[in-house]
Amino acid sequence: MALNFFKTIKLFEWQRFHDFDNPEKDDPNSGLAYQDAFIRYLPQINQAQPNQPQAILHYYPYNQKAVLLGGKDTRLPQLQAGINYLESLGYRVVVRPHGGLAVVNDPQVLNIAMVLDKDYIDLTIDNAYQLMIDLVQVSLNLQGYAHIKIEAYEIVDSYCPGKFDIVVAGQKIGGIAQRRFRSGTTVAAYISVGGNQDQRSLDIKEFYARSQADLSYPQVNLNSMTSLSQVLGLDISLAQYTAWLDQVFQSKVNLTTGNFNHPSLEEIYQYRYQQALKRNQLG
């Protein structure tokens, strides 16, 4: 049974981490390393104060172009040729810890994650994915766009297709991944807020062609994806959409600013960051 979104978020006190405050925000590995760190850090907090369970809201946009590869992408027959192509277009290429396949990031794509502790909630895999779908829907509802229905199903000819693609009127505007460590659970999404989605799709399509991908990899169709701005007919900035998401939480809970420099978090992060660097040694 799906969880009630507002009842779920009200179970926790929320810390908001935005990578604009991250001193290493220009490194595309940093946001991913914090993702890995938060699912380890959060249970530590909650064990220390079990009567005030915490959750984390994490925004990690990229201020440069980057392609985040999934584990399967690292097994492409001619991966280096594909990477060389992306780098020639100005992309940084890194390997992400979540499942899935390659996704595109640029200054008009928002990455967002909710990190929760399943010791306090029956958080099945599907329930966690649905919470992210609900968050996107509620963010539109509160702005008067309740007529735009967010659906969740696989768009097979998109890049990084999955069971819980974020879909509007048959086109994908984002995707969701999930990562778990003991009681920590991260459900993360990228949302194409604006920008040229056709070009993103074309770049990934060519990446797979140059990497000699077989039919088990996405056969990217440019018409299968769009952006939130195109859906709404309104040019939305990342800052504006982030504010919409903040309002969802602020309507029910207090959002406190998380501390990137907390000693316990910093210790976990430094180790996870080194692991991220190792993950990117593809030679």
Coordinates of N, CA and C in Angstrom, one line a residue, residues 13 24-25 32-33 51 72-73 81 109 113 121-122 136 185 218 222 256 260:
E13 N 11.8 15.3 11.4 CA 12.3 16.7 11.3 C 13.3 16.7 10.2
E24 N 32.7 22.1 -2.2 CA 33.2 21.3 -3.3 C 32.2 21.2 -4.4
K25 N 31.3 22.1 -4.5 CA 30.1 22.0 -5.5 C 30.5 21.9 -6.9
L32 N 27.5 13.3 -5.5 CA 27.3 11.8 -5.4 C 27.9 11.2 -4.1
A33 N 29.0 11.7 -3.7 CA 29.7 11.2 -2.5 C 28.8 11.6 -1.3
N51 N 14.0 9.8 19.7 CA 12.7 10.4 19.9 C 12.4 11.6 19.0
K72 N 26.2 -0.4 -15.5 CA 26.2 -1.2 -16.8 C 26.9 -0.4 -17.9
D73 N 26.9 0.9 -17.9 CA 27.5 1.7 -18.9 C 29.0 1.4 -18.9
A81 N 35.6 5.5 -26.3 CA 35.2 6.2 -27.5 C 34.0 7.1 -27.1
V109 N 19.1 21.2 -15.1 CA 18.6 19.9 -14.6 C 18.8 19.9 -13.0
A113 N 17.2 14.6 -3.6 CA 17.1 13.3 -2.9 C 16.4 13.5 -1.6
I121 N 9.7 3.8 9.6 CA 8.6 3.8 8.6 C 8.7 2.5 7.8
D122 N 7.6 1.9 7.4 CA 7.6 0.8 6.5 C 7.9 1.2 5.1
V136 N 6.8 15.5 -6.5 CA 6.7 16.3 -7.8 C 5.3 16.7 -8.0
T185 N 17.9 5.0 3.7 CA 17.3 4.9 2.3 C 17.4 6.2 1.6
P218 N 19.6 1.5 -23.9 CA 18.5 2.3 -24.4 C 18.7 2.7 -25.9
L222 N 14.3 10.8 -29.4 CA 14.2 12.2 -28.9 C 12.8 12.7 -28.5
T256 N 15.3 22.9 8.5 CA 16.5 23.5 9.0 C 17.6 23.3 8.1
F260 N 27.1 21.0 6.3 CA 28.1 20.2 5.5 C 29.4 19.9 6.3

